[in-house]
């Protein structure tokens, strides 16, 4: 049985794509089981409740050599703890290529689109398979989540076409209303501990040579005032993460989904200097205004990569 999973601190695409790809592979004669690498965020929990579906189980410890398929990620730092010992046979992803290496030739499908779900719809078509309603709603939800319903600059025409195709199959008549319900669920953070808020949508990236390790978190919300009300707690959680995980820096961006703005918490002089030199922005009271740079994948990480890259 092939184990299929998305990245740690899973988002709706990481969970949906594991479920959909495992089902697709099984239909194609490759028995597969979806797993997750962490707790569901509130948006993903809402989507699965809507579908009356169970979350995939947590990935158990896998013996060296176990065949696995990765979706929605490929960097070892965002994967199973012993990914280097596992046999990666397939990857379906829409992120930059990281440090993945394999011992056997794998199936790889990467496309620069807004969501893994968009690629999975293509895989259905290419296999000549119809799309079942549950899978359609999972892929639809993932695309709306990753592209913030086309607000993100990562959005491509393929994502728009996929949503137009999937919505009727999923039985969603008002796509914007459904997207807003997802974003509201994601923003209803209640009394979630600050350390958990920080890590909800959080990835660690190596930058430069020798590599520095940076934690880059994002809180996408329709209620930024709530997040700013917890600024001091979040800065403490960032400081703890930096110490515990041995990081060189930690950034946490608060993305206002509806107004398409990014204000980023600035932990210390280290982050302040990087934001000034890489993005040309100044911090005031521990917050830097990154304007409309709302995509970590397309606007934050590439700029940091260029900034930390060794001089040619
Ligand atoms: Mn994704």
Short mmCIF file of C-alpha atoms in Angstrom, two decimals, residues 94-245:
data_model
loop_
_atom_site.label_atom_id
_atom_site.label_comp_id
_atom_site.label_asym_id
_atom_site.label_seq_id
_atom_site.Cartn_x
_atom_site.Cartn_y
_atom_site.Cartn_z
CA UNK A 94 3.42 23.08 -7.56
CA UNK A 95 6.36 24.34 -5.49
CA UNK A 96 9.93 25.04 -6.41
CA UNK A 97 12.17 22.01 -6.55
CA UNK A 98 14.06 21.62 -3.29
CA UNK A 99 16.55 19.09 -2.02
CA UNK A 100 14.68 15.93 -3.04
CA UNK A 101 16.83 13.04 -4.25
CA UNK A 102 15.70 9.49 -4.97
CA UNK A 103 17.36 6.11 -5.34
CA UNK A 104 15.00 5.00 -8.15
CA UNK A 105 13.52 6.99 -11.04
CA UNK A 106 10.23 8.44 -9.75
CA UNK A 107 7.09 9.71 -11.43
CA UNK A 108 7.25 13.50 -11.12
CA UNK A 109 4.52 15.97 -12.02
CA UNK A 110 5.30 19.61 -11.29
CA UNK A 111 3.47 22.56 -12.76
CA UNK A 112 3.66 26.27 -11.94
CA UNK A 113 -0.04 26.53 -11.13
CA UNK A 114 -1.85 27.83 -8.06
CA UNK A 115 -2.68 24.50 -6.45
CA UNK A 116 -1.87 20.79 -6.48
CA UNK A 117 -5.61 20.21 -6.93
CA UNK A 118 -5.43 21.79 -10.39
CA UNK A 119 -2.77 19.25 -11.42
CA UNK A 120 -4.77 16.36 -9.94
CA UNK A 121 -7.78 17.32 -12.07
CA UNK A 122 -5.52 17.11 -15.14
CA UNK A 123 -4.33 13.67 -14.02
CA UNK A 124 -7.95 12.48 -13.92
CA UNK A 125 -8.51 13.77 -17.43
CA UNK A 126 -5.30 12.26 -18.76
CA UNK A 127 -6.27 8.90 -17.26
CA UNK A 128 -9.71 9.14 -18.88
CA UNK A 129 -11.43 8.97 -15.48
CA UNK A 130 -14.55 10.85 -14.48
CA UNK A 131 -14.29 13.03 -11.36
CA UNK A 132 -16.38 11.85 -8.42
CA UNK A 133 -18.31 14.48 -6.45
CA UNK A 134 -16.30 14.13 -3.23
CA UNK A 135 -13.01 14.41 -5.08
CA UNK A 136 -14.37 17.40 -7.01
CA UNK A 137 -15.23 19.23 -3.79
CA UNK A 138 -11.83 18.41 -2.26
CA UNK A 139 -9.98 19.75 -5.32
CA UNK A 140 -12.28 22.78 -5.55
CA UNK A 141 -11.71 23.60 -1.87
CA UNK A 142 -7.94 23.22 -2.24
CA UNK A 143 -7.82 25.56 -5.25
CA UNK A 144 -9.98 28.20 -3.54
CA UNK A 145 -7.78 27.91 -0.45
CA UNK A 146 -4.38 28.08 -2.17
CA UNK A 147 -5.37 30.89 -4.55
CA UNK A 148 -7.54 32.73 -1.98
CA UNK A 149 -10.26 32.40 -4.63
CA UNK A 150 -8.02 33.86 -7.34
CA UNK A 151 -6.82 36.78 -5.19
CA UNK A 152 -3.28 35.37 -4.96
CA UNK A 153 -0.74 36.24 -7.67
CA UNK A 154 -0.03 32.49 -7.90
CA UNK A 155 -3.39 32.06 -9.69
CA UNK A 156 -3.24 30.81 -13.29
CA UNK A 157 -5.85 30.36 -16.00
CA UNK A 158 -5.62 26.61 -15.36
CA UNK A 159 -6.82 27.17 -11.77
CA UNK A 160 -9.76 29.27 -12.98
CA UNK A 161 -10.67 26.65 -15.58
CA UNK A 162 -10.42 23.90 -12.96
CA UNK A 163 -12.80 25.73 -10.60
CA UNK A 164 -15.28 26.35 -13.44
CA UNK A 165 -15.25 22.63 -14.19
CA UNK A 166 -15.25 21.34 -10.60
CA UNK A 167 -17.91 23.58 -9.00
CA UNK A 168 -20.93 21.98 -10.74
CA UNK A 169 -19.52 18.47 -10.24
CA UNK A 170 -19.10 19.29 -6.53
CA UNK A 171 -22.60 20.74 -6.32
CA UNK A 172 -21.34 24.22 -5.36
CA UNK A 173 -23.53 26.84 -7.02
CA UNK A 174 -22.14 30.00 -5.37
CA UNK A 175 -18.36 29.62 -5.42
CA UNK A 176 -17.56 32.99 -3.80
CA UNK A 177 -19.99 32.30 -0.93
CA UNK A 178 -18.36 28.90 -0.38
CA UNK A 179 -14.87 30.45 -0.47
CA UNK A 180 -15.91 33.11 2.06
CA UNK A 181 -17.32 30.41 4.36
CA UNK A 182 -13.97 28.60 4.16
CA UNK A 183 -12.05 31.81 4.93
CA UNK A 184 -14.38 32.63 7.83
CA UNK A 185 -13.77 29.14 9.29
CA UNK A 186 -10.03 29.65 8.90
CA UNK A 187 -10.23 33.04 10.63
CA UNK A 188 -12.27 31.82 13.61
CA UNK A 189 -9.18 31.15 15.72
CA UNK A 190 -10.81 31.34 19.16
CA UNK A 191 -8.33 30.81 21.98
CA UNK A 192 -5.85 28.79 19.94
CA UNK A 193 -2.47 29.01 21.73
CA UNK A 194 -0.04 31.44 20.10
CA UNK A 195 2.54 28.70 19.44
CA UNK A 196 -0.11 26.79 17.48
CA UNK A 197 -1.21 29.90 15.56
CA UNK A 198 2.38 30.50 14.51
CA UNK A 199 2.83 26.96 13.20
CA UNK A 200 -0.56 26.62 11.51
CA UNK A 201 0.78 27.65 8.10
CA UNK A 202 4.50 27.61 8.67
CA UNK A 203 7.45 26.30 6.71
CA UNK A 204 11.19 26.20 7.35
CA UNK A 205 13.41 27.09 4.40
CA UNK A 206 17.17 26.85 3.93
CA UNK A 207 18.53 30.08 2.44
CA UNK A 208 22.03 30.77 1.15
CA UNK A 209 25.32 28.92 1.40
CA UNK A 210 26.15 27.82 4.06
CA UNK A 211 22.44 27.53 4.61
CA UNK A 212 20.62 29.62 7.18
CA UNK A 213 17.35 28.15 8.40
CA UNK A 214 14.39 30.54 8.43
CA UNK A 215 10.88 29.87 9.66
CA UNK A 216 8.31 31.65 7.50
CA UNK A 217 4.74 31.60 8.81
CA UNK A 218 1.60 33.08 7.32
CA UNK A 219 -1.79 33.71 8.92
CA UNK A 220 -4.35 34.27 6.18
CA UNK A 221 -7.39 35.82 7.74
CA UNK A 222 -10.49 37.90 7.14
CA UNK A 223 -10.04 39.28 10.69
CA UNK A 224 -6.51 40.73 11.00
CA UNK A 225 -7.53 42.82 14.04
CA UNK A 226 -7.86 39.58 16.01
CA UNK A 227 -4.31 38.53 15.11
CA UNK A 228 -2.88 41.98 15.91
CA UNK A 229 -4.62 41.78 19.26
CA UNK A 230 -2.36 38.82 20.01
CA UNK A 231 0.84 40.37 18.68
CA UNK A 232 2.87 40.21 21.92
CA UNK A 233 2.03 36.52 22.46
CA UNK A 234 2.87 35.72 18.85
CA UNK A 235 6.22 37.51 19.07
CA UNK A 236 7.01 35.43 22.16
CA UNK A 237 6.03 32.24 20.30
CA UNK A 238 8.28 33.28 17.39
CA UNK A 239 11.17 33.84 19.78
CA UNK A 240 10.62 30.39 21.32
CA UNK A 241 10.45 28.74 17.90
CA UNK A 242 13.70 30.41 16.89
CA UNK A 243 15.46 29.12 20.02
CA UNK A 244 13.92 25.63 20.05
CA UNK A 245 14.35 24.94 16.34
#
